[in-house]
């Protein structure tokens, strides 16, 4: 007898790794006849894939669970049962307590248990289930690959986790506790997954890891392999036009990886390299294990290798002990680097991290003022970078329809959103656009030449493809 199809709704919070994990959870449940739905109301199984990084992110989950209780009651009134699961970093950090606080939850499971999901769901039909082990086995060895159909539905760009966990223990951060020790997947597995993605039409892959540039997996020859060598291996895949990686730690930005930015045309000229603060005393208190000068030295080397690279970063304001002078150092660092974009956050003390018990917690209103000032400065640099692109020609991967009728949307090599009035048939192509105007968050381009798509693959050309050039 054929089993009845069940509907699965996954809501994802937090970083790109959670986005990737949510897809893998859907893949794990597909053989058990779960089909993804975008409508929570019709879901037989609702999974929240959560983030614990700041208090606000974490608390969102509980307000969502309040709404889910009502949904479950509504559906019960129609005779339909609903199972509710909490996955991700809040699940790992809080385990059992989630069910105590929100009894509507049937199932709590951490990021290292996703391969066990079909069995956990089965068990949760009869009892509350909590699985926050760090198992011996590697979940990636057991998670099924996405079907071709699922990959096609997910679009032309894809995430691929190559490294998980973190051994850095920055004093503000929960990640080493929620994701566990650093571990890297073998090159052969990553290449196989990338090939399957490309066969389903993916043209751009972003390699993911909490500390992606600390990647050291088993190479094809059995030897320990770094991120640079992995990128070279992936660049050989025919039809894989663009590679990116995120997130990196300054200490792991080694010379081989910097050289890859000069040598590999597939590696996009964009680097997210969080620094958190421009002040040496705050960097020390954060246990970042590098100085401002060390960070600037790395930036200098990267720019020497790839002069047009767009840099991005993360900043925390209001870390315990941060004085006006420390904050001024952060502002001056932003100016010195000239980021094309950056993310900034108000420090959120997290339970169990050393930062939470430090003396000198900064008054919330002071942290808020600093955040506003920093964001204003970052926005100025972002707008200036976007304006500097006007008049240039860029290769844009057109991914989908834009917000306005007749428009398509894509990404520049520098990860900027770009809109263009163009025919639907160009979706999936890398098209040369002249950039005509720029705003705070996007560019507008016009078509110049024939798409440089699959028929005349740019990597077969003699010259490395340039992603940006003056018109
Ligand atoms: N693994 C990545 C990022 C992890 S979290 C890295 O090492 O860069 C993403 C960003 O969230 C961090 O870069 C940091 O800026 C911010 N963040 C982490 N913990 C935080 C906290 N307790 N309060 C505020 N922001 C935080
Ligand atoms: Fe967190 Fe630091 Fe590890 Fe990044 S490097 S995940 S900020 S502990
Ligand atoms: Fe959040 Fe966990 Fe990612 S805490 S940022 S979802 S690694």
Coordinates of C-alpha atoms and ligand atoms in Angstrom, one line a residue:
X1 CA 0.0 0.0 0.0
X2 CA 1.4 3.4 -0.9
X3 CA 2.1 5.7 2.0
X4 CA 0.2 9.0 2.1
X5 CA 2.3 12.1 1.4
X6 CA 2.8 14.4 4.3
X7 CA 3.5 18.1 4.3
X8 CA 6.7 19.6 5.9
X9 CA 7.2 23.3 6.7
X10 CA 10.6 24.5 7.8
X11 CA 11.2 27.9 9.2
X12 CA 14.9 28.9 9.2
X13 CA 16.5 31.5 11.4
X14 CA 20.2 32.5 11.7
X15 CA 23.1 32.0 9.3
X16 CA 23.5 30.4 5.9
X17 CA 24.6 27.1 7.6
X18 CA 21.0 26.8 8.9
X19 CA 19.7 27.5 5.4
X20 CA 21.8 24.6 4.1
X21 CA 20.8 22.4 7.1
X22 CA 17.1 23.0 6.5
X23 CA 17.5 21.8 2.9
X24 CA 19.3 18.7 4.1
X25 CA 16.5 18.0 6.7
X26 CA 14.0 18.2 3.9
X27 CA 16.2 15.7 1.9
X28 CA 16.4 13.4 4.9
X29 CA 12.6 13.3 5.2
X30 CA 11.9 13.0 1.5
X31 CA 12.2 9.2 1.4
X32 CA 9.6 9.1 4.2
X33 CA 7.1 10.9 1.9
X34 CA 7.4 14.3 3.4
X35 CA 7.0 17.1 0.8
X36 CA 8.0 20.7 1.5
X37 CA 5.2 23.2 1.6
X38 CA 5.4 27.0 1.8
X39 CA 2.1 27.1 3.7
X40 CA 2.4 26.4 7.4
X41 CA -1.3 25.9 7.8
X42 CA -1.2 22.7 5.8
X43 CA 1.9 21.3 7.4
X44 CA 1.7 17.9 9.2
X45 CA 5.3 18.5 10.5
X46 CA 6.6 22.0 11.4
X47 CA 10.3 22.4 12.1
X48 CA 11.9 25.6 13.4
X49 CA 15.6 25.7 12.6
X50 CA 16.8 28.1 15.2
X51 CA 19.7 30.5 16.0
X52 CA 21.1 31.2 19.4
X53 CA 23.7 33.9 18.5
X54 CA 22.0 36.9 20.2
X55 CA 19.2 37.0 22.7
X56 CA 16.7 38.5 20.2
X57 CA 17.3 35.6 17.7
X58 CA 16.8 33.1 20.4
X59 CA 13.6 34.6 21.9
X60 CA 11.9 34.8 18.4
X61 CA 11.6 31.1 18.6
X62 CA 9.4 31.2 21.7
X63 CA 7.0 33.8 20.2
X64 CA 6.8 31.6 17.1
X65 CA 6.0 28.6 19.3
X66 CA 3.1 30.6 20.8
X67 CA 1.7 31.1 17.3
X68 CA 2.2 27.4 16.5
X69 CA 0.2 26.3 19.6
X70 CA -2.8 28.1 18.0
X71 CA -2.2 26.6 14.6
X72 CA -2.0 23.1 16.2
X73 CA -5.3 23.7 18.0
X74 CA -7.0 24.9 14.8
X75 CA -5.8 21.9 12.9
X76 CA -6.8 19.6 15.7
X77 CA -10.3 21.0 15.3
X78 CA -10.3 19.8 11.7
X79 CA -9.1 16.3 12.8
X80 CA -5.5 16.9 11.6
X81 CA -2.6 16.2 14.0
X82 CA 0.5 18.5 13.8
X83 CA 4.0 17.6 15.0
X84 CA 6.3 20.4 16.0
X85 CA 10.1 20.1 16.2
X86 CA 12.8 22.6 17.2
X87 CA 16.2 22.1 15.6
X88 CA 19.4 24.2 15.3
X89 CA 21.4 26.1 17.9
X90 CA 18.7 27.0 20.4
X91 CA 17.8 23.3 20.5
X92 CA 21.4 22.4 21.1
X93 CA 21.8 25.0 23.8
X94 CA 18.5 24.6 25.7
X95 CA 17.5 21.0 25.0
X96 CA 14.8 19.7 27.3
X97 CA 14.1 23.2 28.7
X98 CA 12.4 24.1 25.4
X99 CA 9.7 21.5 26.0
X100 CA 9.4 22.7 29.6
X101 CA 8.8 26.3 28.5
X102 CA 6.7 25.4 25.4
X103 CA 5.0 22.0 25.9
X104 CA 3.6 22.3 22.3
X105 CA 7.0 21.0 21.1
X106 CA 7.2 17.3 20.4
X107 CA 10.8 17.0 19.3
X108 CA 14.1 18.9 20.1
X109 CA 17.2 18.0 18.2
X110 CA 20.6 19.6 17.7
X111 CA 22.6 20.3 14.5
X112 CA 24.6 17.1 14.7
X113 CA 21.5 14.8 14.7
X114 CA 19.9 15.7 11.4
X115 CA 20.7 12.3 9.8
X116 CA 18.6 10.7 12.6
X117 CA 15.6 12.9 11.8
X118 CA 13.4 10.2 10.2
X119 CA 13.7 8.0 13.3
X120 CA 13.3 10.9 15.7
X121 CA 10.0 11.9 14.0
X122 CA 8.8 8.3 14.2
X123 CA 9.6 8.2 18.0
X124 CA 8.0 11.6 18.6
X125 CA 4.6 10.1 17.6
X126 CA 4.5 8.4 21.0
X127 CA 6.7 10.5 23.3
X128 CA 8.6 13.8 23.7
X129 CA 12.0 13.3 22.1
X130 CA 15.2 15.3 22.9
X131 CA 18.5 14.5 20.9
X132 CA 21.3 16.9 21.6
X133 CA 24.2 14.4 21.4
X134 CA 27.4 15.1 19.6
X135 CA 27.4 11.7 17.9
X136 CA 30.5 9.7 17.0
X137 CA 29.3 9.3 13.4
X138 CA 29.4 12.2 10.9
X139 CA 25.9 13.2 9.9
X140 CA 27.1 14.0 6.4
X141 CA 28.0 10.3 5.8
X142 CA 24.3 9.4 6.4
X143 CA 22.3 12.3 5.0
X144 CA 20.9 11.6 1.6
X145 CA 21.8 13.8 -1.4
X146 CA 19.1 16.2 -2.6
X147 CA 17.1 14.9 -5.5
X148 CA 17.7 16.6 -8.9
X149 CA 14.2 17.9 -8.7
X150 CA 14.7 19.5 -5.3
X151 CA 18.0 21.1 -6.4
X152 CA 16.3 22.6 -9.5
X153 CA 13.6 24.0 -7.3
X154 CA 16.2 25.7 -5.0
X155 CA 17.7 27.8 -7.8
X156 CA 20.9 28.6 -9.6
X157 CA 23.0 29.3 -6.6
X158 CA 23.6 26.9 -3.7
X159 CA 25.2 26.6 -0.3
X160 CA 27.5 23.7 0.5
X161 CA 28.8 23.1 4.0
X162 CA 32.4 21.9 4.0
X163 CA 33.3 22.6 7.6
X164 CA 31.4 22.7 10.8
X165 CA 31.9 23.8 14.4
X166 CA 34.5 26.1 15.8
X167 CA 37.5 25.8 18.1
X168 CA 38.2 29.6 18.4
X169 CA 36.1 30.4 21.5
X170 CA 35.7 34.1 21.0
X171 CA 34.5 35.2 24.4
X172 CA 31.1 36.6 23.2
X173 CA 30.1 33.6 21.0
X174 CA 27.9 30.6 21.5
X175 CA 28.9 28.8 18.3
X176 CA 31.6 26.5 19.7
X177 CA 29.1 25.3 22.2
X178 CA 26.1 24.9 19.9
X179 CA 28.0 23.4 16.9
X180 CA 30.8 21.6 18.7
X181 CA 34.4 21.1 17.6
X182 CA 35.7 22.0 14.2
X183 CA 35.4 19.2 11.6
X184 CA 35.9 19.2 7.9
X185 CA 34.3 17.0 5.2
X186 CA 36.5 15.0 2.8
X187 CA 37.3 16.6 -0.6
X188 CA 35.8 13.7 -2.5
X189 CA 32.4 14.1 -0.8
X190 CA 32.3 17.8 -1.4
X191 CA 33.3 17.4 -5.1
X192 CA 30.6 14.8 -5.5
X193 CA 28.0 17.0 -4.0
X194 CA 29.1 20.0 -6.1
X195 CA 28.9 17.9 -9.3
X196 CA 25.4 16.9 -8.5
X197 CA 24.4 20.5 -7.9
X198 CA 25.9 21.6 -11.2
X199 CA 24.2 18.7 -13.0
X200 CA 20.9 20.1 -11.7
X201 CA 21.8 23.6 -13.1
X202 CA 23.6 25.3 -10.2
X203 CA 26.2 27.8 -11.5
X204 CA 27.4 29.3 -8.3
X205 CA 28.3 27.6 -5.0
X206 CA 29.1 29.2 -1.7
X207 CA 31.2 27.0 0.5
X208 CA 30.1 27.3 4.1
X209 CA 31.7 26.8 7.5
X210 CA 31.6 28.7 10.8
X211 CA 35.3 28.9 10.2
X212 CA 35.4 27.9 6.6
X213 CA 39.0 29.0 6.0
X214 CA 40.2 26.7 8.8
X215 CA 39.0 23.9 6.5
X216 CA 41.4 20.9 6.5
X217 CA 39.7 17.9 5.0
X218 CA 41.1 14.7 3.6
X219 CA 42.2 15.3 0.0
X220 CA 41.7 13.1 -3.0
X221 CA 45.3 11.7 -2.4
X222 CA 44.5 11.1 1.3
X223 CA 46.6 14.1 2.5
X224 CA 45.4 17.0 4.7
X225 CA 43.9 19.6 2.3
X226 CA 43.2 23.3 2.9
X227 CA 40.5 25.5 1.5
X228 CA 42.7 26.9 -1.3
X229 CA 43.3 23.4 -2.7
X230 CA 39.6 22.6 -2.3
X231 CA 38.7 25.6 -4.3
X232 CA 41.1 24.7 -7.1
X233 CA 39.6 21.2 -7.2
X234 CA 36.0 22.6 -7.4
X235 CA 37.0 25.1 -10.1
X236 CA 37.7 22.1 -12.4
X237 CA 34.0 21.2 -12.5
X238 CA 32.7 22.0 -15.9
X239 CA 29.7 24.4 -15.6
X240 CA 30.5 25.6 -12.1
X241 CA 31.2 29.3 -12.9
X242 CA 31.3 30.9 -9.6
X243 CA 32.7 30.1 -6.2
X244 CA 32.5 31.9 -2.9
X245 CA 33.1 30.9 0.7
X246 CA 32.0 32.2 4.1
X247 CA 32.7 32.9 7.0
X248 CA 36.4 33.3 7.5
X249 CA 38.5 34.1 10.6
X250 CA 41.5 36.5 10.1
X251 CA 43.9 34.0 11.7
X252 CA 43.2 31.4 9.0
X253 CA 43.6 33.7 6.0
X254 CA 46.8 32.0 4.9
X255 CA 49.0 32.8 1.9
X256 CA 47.7 29.9 -0.2
X257 CA 44.1 31.1 0.1
X258 CA 45.1 34.7 -0.6
X259 CA 47.0 33.5 -3.7
X260 CA 43.8 31.6 -4.9
X261 CA 42.1 35.0 -5.1
X262 CA 44.7 36.0 -7.7
X263 CA 44.8 32.7 -9.6
X264 CA 41.2 31.5 -9.8
X265 CA 38.8 33.4 -12.0
X266 CA 35.9 31.3 -10.6
X267 CA 36.6 32.7 -7.1
X268 CA 34.5 35.8 -6.9
X269 CA 36.2 39.0 -5.8
X270 CA 34.3 39.3 -2.5
X271 CA 35.5 38.4 1.0
X272 CA 33.6 38.5 4.3
X273 CA 36.3 38.8 6.9
X274 CA 34.8 39.7 10.3
X275 CA 37.0 41.7 12.7
X276 CA 34.4 42.7 15.4
X277 CA 36.4 45.7 16.8
X278 CA 39.1 48.1 15.8
X279 CA 40.5 48.3 19.3
X280 CA 43.4 46.0 20.4
X281 CA 42.3 45.9 24.0
X282 CA 38.7 44.9 23.0
X283 CA 40.1 42.3 20.5
X284 CA 42.1 40.9 23.3
X285 CA 39.1 40.8 25.7
X286 CA 37.1 39.1 22.9
X287 CA 39.8 36.4 22.6
X288 CA 40.1 37.1 18.9
X289 CA 43.8 36.3 19.0
X290 CA 44.8 38.9 16.5
X291 CA 45.5 42.6 16.6
X292 CA 44.2 45.5 14.5
X293 CA 47.6 45.7 12.7
X294 CA 47.5 41.9 11.9
X295 CA 44.0 42.3 10.4
X296 CA 45.1 45.3 8.3
X297 CA 48.2 43.4 7.1
X298 CA 46.0 40.6 5.8
X299 CA 43.7 43.1 4.1
X300 CA 46.8 44.6 2.4
X301 CA 47.9 41.2 1.2
X302 CA 44.5 40.4 -0.2
X303 CA 44.3 43.7 -2.0
X304 CA 47.7 43.1 -3.5
X305 CA 46.5 39.7 -4.8
X306 CA 43.1 40.9 -6.0
X307 CA 43.0 44.7 -6.2
X308 CA 39.3 44.9 -7.0
X309 CA 38.1 42.7 -4.1
X310 CA 35.1 43.9 -2.2
X311 CA 35.5 43.5 1.5
X312 CA 32.8 42.9 4.1
X313 CA 33.0 42.4 7.8
X314 CA 31.1 42.0 11.1
X315 CA 31.3 44.3 14.1
X316 CA 30.1 44.1 17.7
X317 CA 29.6 47.4 19.6
X318 CA 29.2 47.6 23.4
X319 CA 31.4 44.7 24.3
X320 CA 32.2 44.8 28.1
X321 CA 34.9 47.4 28.8
X322 CA 34.4 49.2 25.4
X323 CA 35.2 52.9 26.0
X324 CA 34.6 55.9 23.7
X325 CA 38.2 55.6 22.6
X326 CA 37.8 51.9 21.7
X327 CA 34.7 52.6 19.7
X328 CA 36.5 55.5 17.9
X329 CA 39.1 52.8 16.9
X330 CA 36.3 50.8 15.4
X331 CA 35.1 53.8 13.4
X332 CA 38.6 54.5 12.2
X333 CA 39.1 50.9 11.1
X334 CA 36.0 51.0 9.0
X335 CA 37.4 54.1 7.3
X336 CA 40.8 52.6 6.8
X337 CA 39.5 49.4 5.2
X338 CA 36.7 51.0 3.3
X339 CA 34.2 48.1 3.4
X340 CA 31.9 47.5 0.5
X341 CA 29.4 46.3 3.1
X342 CA 29.4 45.2 6.7
X343 CA 27.1 43.9 9.4
X344 CA 27.1 45.3 12.9
X345 CA 25.5 44.2 16.1
X346 CA 24.9 45.3 19.6
X347 CA 26.7 43.0 22.1
X348 CA 24.3 40.5 23.5
X349 CA 25.6 38.6 26.6
X350 CA 25.0 34.9 26.0
X351 CA 24.6 32.4 28.8
X352 CA 27.7 30.2 29.3
X353 CA 30.1 32.4 27.4
X354 CA 33.0 34.1 29.3
X355 CA 31.9 37.6 28.0
X356 CA 28.7 37.4 29.9
X357 CA 30.4 37.6 33.3
X358 CA 33.0 40.3 32.4
X359 CA 33.1 43.5 34.4
X360 CA 32.2 46.8 32.6
X361 CA 29.0 45.8 30.7
X362 CA 28.2 48.8 28.6
X363 CA 24.9 50.7 29.2
X364 CA 22.3 49.7 26.6
X365 CA 21.6 53.2 25.5
X366 CA 25.3 53.9 24.9
X367 CA 25.6 50.7 22.9
X368 CA 22.5 51.7 20.9
X369 CA 24.0 55.1 20.1
X370 CA 27.3 53.5 19.0
X371 CA 25.5 51.0 16.8
X372 CA 23.6 53.8 15.0
X373 CA 26.8 55.8 14.4
X374 CA 28.6 52.7 13.1
X375 CA 25.8 51.7 10.8
X376 CA 25.6 55.3 9.4
X377 CA 29.3 55.1 8.6
X378 CA 29.1 51.6 7.1
X379 CA 26.1 52.7 4.9
X380 CA 28.1 55.7 3.6
X381 CA 30.9 53.4 2.5
X382 CA 28.4 50.9 1.0
X383 CA 26.7 53.6 -1.0
X384 CA 30.1 55.0 -2.2
X385 CA 31.2 51.5 -3.3
X386 CA 27.9 51.0 -5.2
X387 CA 28.3 54.4 -6.8
X388 CA 31.9 53.6 -7.9
X389 CA 30.4 50.7 -10.0
X390 CA 28.3 53.1 -12.2
X391 CA 29.8 53.2 -15.7
X392 CA 31.5 49.9 -15.3
X393 CA 30.7 46.6 -17.0
X394 CA 30.0 43.6 -14.9
X395 CA 29.1 40.0 -15.4
X396 CA 25.8 39.3 -13.6
X397 CA 24.3 35.9 -12.9
X398 CA 20.6 36.5 -13.6
X399 CA 18.8 34.3 -11.0
X400 CA 15.1 35.3 -11.0
X401 CA 12.4 37.8 -11.9
X402 CA 12.8 41.2 -10.2
X403 CA 10.3 43.1 -8.1
X404 CA 9.1 45.3 -11.0
X405 CA 7.4 43.8 -14.1
X406 CA 9.8 43.0 -16.9
X407 CA 12.8 43.0 -14.6
X408 CA 15.2 40.3 -13.7
X409 CA 17.4 40.2 -10.6
X410 CA 20.9 38.8 -10.1
X411 CA 24.1 39.2 -8.3
X412 CA 27.3 41.0 -9.2
X413 CA 30.7 39.3 -8.6
X414 CA 30.8 41.6 -5.5
X415 CA 27.5 40.1 -4.2
X416 CA 25.5 43.2 -4.9
X417 CA 21.9 42.8 -6.0
X418 CA 21.5 44.0 -9.6
X419 CA 18.3 44.6 -11.5
X420 CA 17.9 44.8 -15.3
X421 CA 15.0 45.1 -17.8
X422 CA 15.5 41.8 -19.7
X423 CA 13.8 38.9 -21.2
X424 CA 12.8 35.9 -18.9
X425 CA 14.8 33.6 -21.1
X426 CA 18.0 35.1 -19.7
X427 CA 17.4 33.6 -16.3
X428 CA 20.3 31.2 -15.6
X429 CA 22.7 33.1 -17.8
X430 CA 25.7 35.2 -16.9
X431 CA 25.1 38.5 -18.7
X432 CA 27.4 41.5 -19.3
X433 CA 25.6 44.6 -18.0
X434 CA 26.6 48.2 -18.1
X435 CA 25.9 49.6 -14.6
X436 CA 23.7 52.7 -15.0
X437 CA 22.7 53.7 -11.5
X438 CA 23.3 52.7 -7.9
X439 CA 21.3 52.8 -4.7
X440 CA 22.1 51.9 -1.1
X441 CA 21.3 48.2 -1.6
X442 CA 21.3 47.5 -5.3
X443 CA 22.5 48.4 -8.8
X444 CA 20.7 48.9 -12.0
X445 CA 22.2 47.7 -15.2
X446 CA 21.5 47.5 -18.9
X447 CA 22.4 44.7 -21.3
X448 CA 25.4 45.3 -23.4
X449 CA 26.4 42.1 -25.1
X450 CA 25.2 38.5 -25.7
X451 CA 25.1 36.4 -22.6
X452 CA 28.4 34.6 -21.8
X453 CA 26.4 31.5 -20.9
X454 CA 27.1 27.8 -21.1
X455 CA 27.4 27.7 -24.9
X456 CA 30.7 29.6 -24.9
X457 CA 31.9 28.8 -21.4
X458 CA 34.2 31.6 -20.3
X459 CA 36.6 29.2 -18.6
X460 CA 37.6 27.8 -22.0
X461 CA 38.8 31.2 -23.1
X462 CA 42.5 31.9 -23.1
X463 CA 42.4 34.8 -20.8
X464 CA 41.0 34.6 -17.2
X465 CA 37.6 36.2 -17.2
X466 CA 37.6 39.6 -15.6
X467 CA 34.6 40.3 -13.5
X468 CA 34.8 44.0 -13.6
X469 CA 36.3 46.4 -16.1
X470 CA 35.8 50.0 -17.0
X471 CA 33.5 50.6 -19.9
Ligands
LIG1 N1 31.8 32.2 12.5 C1 31.6 33.5 12.1 C2 30.4 34.3 12.6 C3 29.6 33.8 13.7 S1 28.3 34.7 14.2 C4 32.9 34.3 12.4 O1 33.7 33.8 13.2 O2 33.0 35.4 12.0 C5 28.1 36.0 13.1 C6 28.4 37.3 13.8 O3 27.5 37.5 14.9 C7 29.7 37.5 14.4 O4 30.7 37.7 13.5 C8 29.5 38.6 15.4 O5 29.7 39.8 14.8 C9 28.1 38.4 15.8 N2 27.9 37.9 17.1 C10 28.3 36.7 17.6 N3 28.0 36.6 18.9 C11 27.5 37.8 19.3 C12 27.0 38.3 20.5 N4 27.0 37.6 21.6 N5 26.4 39.6 20.5 C13 26.4 40.3 19.4 N6 26.8 39.9 18.2 C14 27.4 38.6 18.1
LIG2 FE1 32.1 32.5 17.1 FE2 34.6 33.3 17.1 FE3 34.1 30.9 16.3 FE4 33.3 32.9 14.8 S1 35.4 32.3 15.3 S2 32.1 31.1 15.3 S3 32.8 34.5 16.3 S4 33.8 31.7 18.4
LIG3 FE1 23.0 31.2 14.7 FE2 23.9 28.8 15.1 FE3 24.4 30.0 12.8 S1 23.8 30.3 16.6 S2 24.5 32.1 13.5 S3 22.4 29.4 13.6 S4 25.7 28.6 13.8

